[in-house]
Coordinates of C-alpha atoms and ligand atoms in Angstrom, one line a residue:
M970 CA -10.7 -19.6 -2.1
V971 CA -12.7 -16.7 -0.7
V972 CA -16.5 -16.6 -0.6
L973 CA -18.6 -13.9 0.9
E974 CA -22.3 -14.8 0.9
N975 CA -24.9 -12.1 1.7
V976 CA -22.5 -10.5 3.9
S977 CA -23.4 -7.2 5.7
F978 CA -21.2 -5.7 8.4
S979 CA -21.9 -2.6 10.4
Y980 CA -19.4 -1.0 12.9
N981 CA -20.4 -0.6 16.5
T982 CA -21.0 3.2 16.0
V983 CA -23.9 5.2 17.4
E984 CA -25.8 5.2 14.2
H985 CA -24.8 1.7 13.1
S986 CA -24.8 3.0 9.6
A987 CA -21.2 2.6 8.5
G988 CA -19.9 -0.6 7.0
V989 CA -20.7 -2.8 4.0
Y990 CA -24.0 -4.3 2.7
D991 CA -25.2 -7.3 0.7
I992 CA -21.8 -8.3 -0.4
N993 CA -21.7 -11.5 -2.6
L994 CA -18.3 -12.3 -3.8
E995 CA -16.5 -15.4 -4.9
I996 CA -12.7 -15.2 -5.4
L997 CA -11.2 -18.2 -7.1
S998 CA -7.8 -19.6 -6.2
G999 CA -5.0 -17.9 -8.0
Q1000 CA -6.9 -14.8 -8.9
V1001 CA -5.5 -11.3 -8.5
V1002 CA -8.4 -9.0 -7.5
I1003 CA -8.5 -5.2 -7.2
L1004 CA -11.0 -3.7 -4.8
C1005 CA -11.5 -0.1 -5.8
G1006 CA -13.8 2.8 -5.2
A1007 CA -13.8 6.2 -3.5
S1008 CA -12.6 6.6 0.2
G1009 CA -15.1 5.3 2.6
C1010 CA -16.8 2.9 0.1
G1011 CA -15.8 -0.2 2.1
K1012 CA -12.6 -1.6 0.7
T1013 CA -10.8 -1.8 4.0
T1014 CA -13.8 -3.3 5.7
I1015 CA -13.9 -6.1 3.1
T1016 CA -10.2 -6.8 3.7
R1017 CA -10.9 -6.9 7.5
L1018 CA -13.8 -9.3 7.0
I1019 CA -11.6 -11.6 5.0
N1020 CA -8.7 -11.6 7.3
G1021 CA -10.8 -11.7 10.4
L1022 CA -9.8 -8.3 11.9
S1023 CA -13.5 -7.5 11.7
P1024 CA -15.2 -8.3 13.9
A1025 CA -12.4 -9.5 16.2
Y1026 CA -10.5 -6.2 16.4
Y1027 CA -13.0 -3.8 14.8
P1028 CA -16.2 -4.9 16.4
G1029 CA -19.6 -4.7 14.8
E1030 CA -22.5 -6.8 13.7
L1031 CA -21.8 -9.4 10.9
K1032 CA -24.5 -11.1 8.9
G1033 CA -24.1 -13.6 6.2
K1034 CA -21.3 -16.2 5.7
I1035 CA -17.6 -15.9 5.0
L1036 CA -15.8 -19.0 3.6
I1037 CA -12.0 -19.2 3.5
D1038 CA -10.8 -22.2 1.4
G1039 CA -14.2 -23.9 2.0
I1040 CA -14.3 -23.4 5.8
D1041 CA -16.7 -21.1 7.6
S1042 CA -14.4 -18.4 8.9
S1043 CA -16.4 -18.1 12.1
E1044 CA -15.1 -21.5 12.9
L1045 CA -11.5 -20.5 12.5
T1046 CA -9.5 -18.6 15.2
L1047 CA -7.5 -15.6 14.2
Y1048 CA -4.4 -17.7 14.7
E1049 CA -5.7 -20.2 12.2
L1050 CA -6.8 -17.5 9.8
S1051 CA -3.4 -15.7 9.9
Q1052 CA -1.7 -18.9 8.6
K1053 CA -4.0 -18.9 5.6
I1054 CA -4.1 -15.2 4.9
G1055 CA -1.2 -12.8 4.9
S1056 CA -2.1 -9.1 5.4
V1057 CA 0.0 -6.1 4.4
F1058 CA -1.4 -2.8 5.7
Q1059 CA -1.2 0.7 4.3
N1060 CA 1.5 1.7 6.8
P1061 CA 3.9 -1.1 7.3
R1062 CA 5.1 0.3 10.7
S1063 CA 1.7 -0.7 12.1
Q1064 CA 2.5 -4.4 11.6
F1065 CA 6.1 -4.5 12.8
F1066 CA 7.1 -6.3 16.0
S1067 CA 10.9 -6.3 15.7
V1068 CA 13.6 -3.7 15.4
D1069 CA 15.8 -5.6 12.9
S1070 CA 14.6 -6.6 9.4
T1071 CA 15.5 -10.3 9.5
G1072 CA 13.9 -10.8 13.0
E1073 CA 10.7 -9.2 11.6
I1074 CA 10.6 -11.6 8.6
A1075 CA 11.1 -14.5 11.0
F1076 CA 8.6 -13.3 13.6
G1077 CA 5.4 -14.8 12.2
C1078 CA 7.0 -18.2 11.7
E1079 CA 8.5 -18.2 15.2
N1080 CA 5.0 -17.7 16.5
T1081 CA 3.6 -20.7 14.6
G1082 CA 6.4 -22.9 15.7
V1083 CA 8.2 -23.3 12.5
S1084 CA 11.6 -25.0 13.1
R1085 CA 14.7 -22.7 13.2
E1086 CA 16.2 -24.4 10.2
E1087 CA 13.1 -24.1 8.1
I1088 CA 12.8 -20.3 9.0
Y1089 CA 16.4 -19.8 7.8
K1090 CA 15.4 -21.6 4.5
R1091 CA 12.3 -19.6 4.0
I1092 CA 14.0 -16.2 4.8
G1093 CA 16.8 -17.2 2.2
R1094 CA 14.2 -18.2 -0.4
I1095 CA 11.8 -15.4 0.0
T1096 CA 14.3 -12.6 0.1
K1097 CA 15.8 -14.0 -3.1
D1098 CA 12.4 -14.3 -4.8
L1099 CA 11.6 -10.8 -3.8
N1100 CA 15.0 -9.5 -4.7
M1101 CA 15.6 -7.9 -1.3
E1102 CA 18.6 -9.8 0.2
Y1103 CA 20.2 -6.5 0.7
L1104 CA 17.6 -5.7 3.3
L1105 CA 18.6 -8.5 5.6
D1106 CA 20.0 -7.6 9.0
R1107 CA 19.1 -4.0 8.8
D1108 CA 17.8 -1.6 11.5
I1109 CA 14.1 -1.4 10.6
F1110 CA 13.8 2.3 11.8
A1111 CA 16.5 3.3 9.3
L1112 CA 14.7 1.8 6.2
S1113 CA 12.8 4.0 3.7
G1114 CA 9.0 3.6 3.4
G1115 CA 9.4 1.3 0.3
E1116 CA 12.0 -0.8 2.1
K1117 CA 9.7 -1.2 5.0
Q1118 CA 6.8 -2.2 2.8
K1119 CA 9.0 -4.9 1.3
I1120 CA 9.9 -6.3 4.7
A1121 CA 6.2 -6.4 5.5
C1122 CA 5.5 -8.3 2.3
A1123 CA 8.4 -10.7 3.1
S1124 CA 7.3 -11.3 6.6
V1125 CA 3.7 -12.3 5.5
A1126 CA 5.1 -14.3 2.6
A1127 CA 7.3 -16.3 5.1
M1128 CA 4.2 -17.8 6.6
L1129 CA 3.5 -19.3 3.2
P1130 CA -0.2 -18.2 3.1
E1131 CA -2.5 -19.1 0.3
I1132 CA -4.1 -15.7 0.2
F1133 CA -2.5 -12.2 0.4
I1134 CA -4.5 -9.2 1.2
L1135 CA -3.1 -5.7 0.7
D1136 CA -4.7 -2.5 1.8
E1137 CA -3.5 0.5 -0.3
P1138 CA 0.0 -0.9 -0.3
S1139 CA 1.3 1.8 -2.7
S1140 CA 0.2 4.8 -0.8
N1141 CA 3.5 5.7 0.8
L1142 CA 5.6 4.6 -2.1
D1143 CA 7.3 6.4 -5.0
L1144 CA 7.2 5.3 -8.6
R1145 CA 10.4 3.3 -8.4
T1146 CA 9.3 1.4 -5.3
I1147 CA 5.8 0.8 -6.7
S1148 CA 7.4 -1.1 -9.6
D1149 CA 9.2 -3.2 -7.0
L1150 CA 5.8 -3.9 -5.3
K1151 CA 4.5 -4.9 -8.7
E1152 CA 7.2 -7.5 -9.0
V1153 CA 6.4 -8.9 -5.5
I1154 CA 2.8 -9.3 -6.5
R1155 CA 3.8 -10.8 -9.9
N1156 CA 5.9 -13.3 -8.0
W1157 CA 2.9 -14.3 -5.9
K1158 CA 0.8 -14.6 -9.0
K1159 CA 3.3 -16.9 -10.6
Q1160 CA 3.2 -19.2 -7.5
G1161 CA -0.6 -19.4 -7.9
K1162 CA -1.4 -17.4 -4.7
T1163 CA -4.7 -15.6 -4.4
V1164 CA -4.1 -11.8 -4.1
I1165 CA -6.7 -9.2 -3.1
I1166 CA -5.5 -5.6 -3.2
A1167 CA -7.6 -2.6 -2.1
E1168 CA -6.2 0.3 -4.0
H1169 CA -6.6 3.9 -5.4
R1170 CA -3.6 3.7 -7.7
L1171 CA -4.6 1.4 -10.4
Y1172 CA -2.0 1.7 -13.2
Y1173 CA 0.6 -0.6 -11.8
L1174 CA -1.9 -3.5 -11.5
M1175 CA -3.2 -3.4 -14.9
E1176 CA -1.0 -6.2 -16.3
L1177 CA -1.4 -8.3 -13.2
A1178 CA -5.0 -8.2 -12.1
D1179 CA -7.6 -10.6 -13.3
R1180 CA -10.6 -8.8 -12.0
V1181 CA -11.7 -5.5 -10.7
I1182 CA -14.4 -5.0 -8.0
Y1183 CA -15.8 -1.5 -7.9
M1184 CA -17.6 -0.4 -4.6
K1185 CA -19.8 2.5 -3.7
Y1186 CA -21.4 3.4 -0.4
G1187 CA -20.6 0.0 1.1
R1188 CA -21.9 -2.0 -1.8
I1189 CA -20.3 -3.8 -4.8
V1190 CA -21.5 -1.9 -7.9
N1191 CA -19.4 -3.6 -10.6
D1192 CA -17.5 -6.8 -10.7
L1193 CA -15.5 -6.7 -13.9
S1194 CA -12.9 -8.8 -15.7
I1195 CA -9.7 -6.8 -16.3
D1196 CA -10.5 -6.7 -20.0
E1197 CA -13.9 -5.2 -19.4
F1198 CA -12.4 -2.7 -16.9
K1199 CA -9.7 -1.6 -19.4
K1200 CA -12.5 -0.6 -21.8
I1201 CA -13.8 2.0 -19.4
E1202 CA -13.0 5.5 -20.7
E1203 CA -10.8 7.8 -18.7
T1204 CA -13.6 10.3 -18.2
Q1205 CA -15.9 7.6 -16.9
L1206 CA -13.2 6.4 -14.5
H1207 CA -13.0 10.0 -13.1
Q1208 CA -16.8 10.1 -12.7
M1209 CA -16.5 6.8 -10.8
G1210 CA -14.1 8.5 -8.5
L1211 CA -11.2 6.3 -9.8
R1212 CA -7.7 7.3 -10.8
S1213 CA -6.3 6.9 -14.2
V1214 CA -5.1 3.5 -15.3
C1215 CA -2.0 5.1 -16.9
P1216 CA 0.9 6.5 -14.8
V1217 CA 0.9 10.3 -14.6
K1218 CA 3.4 12.0 -16.9
F1219 CA 4.9 15.3 -16.1
E1220 CA 6.3 17.7 -18.6
E1221 CA 9.4 19.7 -18.1
R1222 CA 8.4 23.3 -17.6
N1223 CA 10.0 26.2 -19.3
D1224 CA 10.8 28.8 -16.7
E1225 CA 9.7 31.8 -18.6
N1226 CA 7.9 32.9 -15.4
S1227 CA 10.6 35.2 -14.3
N1228 CA 8.5 38.3 -13.8
K1229 CA 8.5 40.4 -10.6
N1230 CA 5.7 38.4 -8.9
N1231 CA 8.1 35.7 -7.9
F1232 CA 9.9 34.5 -4.9
S1233 CA 13.3 33.4 -5.7
F1234 CA 15.6 31.2 -3.4
N1235 CA 19.3 31.0 -4.2
N1236 CA 21.9 28.7 -3.0
I1237 CA 19.8 26.5 -0.8
S1238 CA 21.9 24.0 1.1
F1239 CA 21.1 21.9 4.1
S1240 CA 23.2 19.5 5.9
Y1241 CA 22.5 16.9 8.4
G1242 CA 25.9 16.8 10.3
K1243 CA 28.7 17.0 7.8
R1244 CA 26.7 15.5 4.8
K1245 CA 25.4 18.2 2.5
F1246 CA 21.9 16.8 1.8
I1247 CA 20.3 19.6 -0.2
D1248 CA 22.2 21.7 -2.7
I1249 CA 20.0 23.7 -5.0
P1250 CA 21.3 26.8 -6.9
D1251 CA 18.0 28.5 -7.3
I1252 CA 14.2 28.0 -7.3
T1253 CA 11.7 30.5 -8.5
V1254 CA 8.1 30.3 -7.1
P1255 CA 5.3 32.5 -8.4
Y1256 CA 3.4 34.4 -5.7
G1257 CA 0.0 32.8 -4.9
A1258 CA 0.9 29.6 -6.7
I1259 CA 0.4 26.2 -5.3
V1260 CA 3.6 24.2 -5.9
G1261 CA 4.0 20.4 -5.6
V1262 CA 7.4 19.1 -4.6
L1263 CA 7.9 15.8 -6.1
G1264 CA 10.7 13.2 -6.1
Y1265 CA 11.6 9.6 -5.1
N1266 CA 11.6 8.5 -1.5
G1267 CA 14.6 10.0 0.2
A1268 CA 15.1 12.7 -2.5
G1269 CA 14.8 15.6 0.1
K1270 CA 11.2 16.9 -0.3
S1271 CA 10.5 17.0 3.4
T1272 CA 13.9 18.5 4.2
L1273 CA 13.4 21.2 1.6
S1274 CA 10.0 22.0 3.0
F1275 CA 10.7 21.7 6.8
G1276 CA 14.5 21.9 7.2
R1277 CA 15.4 23.7 10.4
S1278 CA 11.8 23.6 11.6
K1279 CA 10.8 21.8 14.8
I1280 CA 10.8 18.5 12.7
E1281 CA 14.3 18.5 11.2
S1282 CA 17.4 20.1 12.8
G1283 CA 20.4 20.7 10.7
N1284 CA 22.4 23.4 9.1
R1285 CA 20.5 25.5 6.6
Q1286 CA 21.8 28.2 4.2
C1287 CA 19.6 30.0 1.8
N1288 CA 19.2 33.5 0.3
I1289 CA 15.7 34.6 -0.3
K1290 CA 14.7 37.5 -2.6
Ligands
ADP2135 N1 -13.2 1.3 12.8 C1 -14.2 1.8 12.4 N2 -15.3 2.2 13.2 C2 -16.4 2.8 12.7 N3 -16.6 3.0 11.3 C3 -15.7 2.7 10.5 C4 -14.4 2.0 10.9 N4 -13.6 1.8 9.9 C5 -14.4 2.2 8.8 N5 -15.6 2.7 9.1 C6 -16.6 3.2 8.3 O1 -17.0 2.2 7.4 C7 -17.3 2.7 6.1 C8 -16.3 2.0 5.1 O2 -15.0 2.4 5.4 P1 -13.6 1.7 4.8 O3 -13.9 0.2 4.7 O4 -12.5 2.2 5.6 O5 -13.6 2.3 3.3 P2 -12.4 2.5 2.3 O6 -11.3 1.5 2.8 O7 -12.9 2.2 1.0 O8 -11.9 3.9 2.5 C9 -17.0 4.2 6.2 O9 -18.3 4.8 6.4 C10 -16.2 4.3 7.4 O10 -16.3 5.6 8.0
MG2136 MG1 -9.3 1.9 3.2

């Protein structure tokens, strides 16, 4: 479905040094492939070479041959490529055109002249498949990060591409929404679609992926079946700059830290308008500690950190000792 033959690409920068080199890759129809490796290793560049954004939008020098479904991609226009390949970017906002969710899902199909009736059919089927009917007819700006990502997935799925390319799709998602994304990918796999995912987070793909491509400094270093990849020890994964293949587990912490070297905050509350959004009886933070604030999308992390700063205005109450 996708073939890269002796492909090298260097961006039009002063040194012409950044890009990818000597890429030979053959991805079969129906495969789910992970592209992984440290930041800057070339994952995104590979996705751009496949979907045509490089060199069309990210100019540079391309050598070698890229075949999409047997056709040399240099003979295809971006318009033709976009019907074969659906791309989902890291930040879904960067691909939205509409202000309402249903319009966004329809947008690609409207551009390619799909009939009105057929668009309605596809929207119905895809939102059912992806279990997201509740997201129809919503204001796109009022959706959470995960909901936006689902709309992005549905809008490319509505074009019925054979290939899906996702670039770090989980980076703005919480654990719960990552498992929704996993179901979306499972659904595409079931339909026999080819799925290519550039990712840092690996654990959620372990039961879906067929193959893992590991890159370093713009080159493919390993091309492994998922079974081979699963045999790699955790310590070696870390040496390779990769994350764990198991979800991170947190242990409940006993708060025996109540010595004098603590900040304590009591009765923290914050309301946007009338709605009390944050209501925390007390938190103790040791001096000099680095504290992570974790929680699902929409749990209140940013409000807790920035409430009543320039970013969020509302009504805050808090006693600090
Ligand atoms: N638009 C661009 N212009 C110039 N250089 C770029 C551009 N995008 C990426 N690069 C460079 O290409 C190399 C590969 O980057 P990228 O494909 O974004 O890696 P990854 O997605 O694995 O983090 C890096 O050296 C990066 O700095
Ligand atoms: Mg990237």
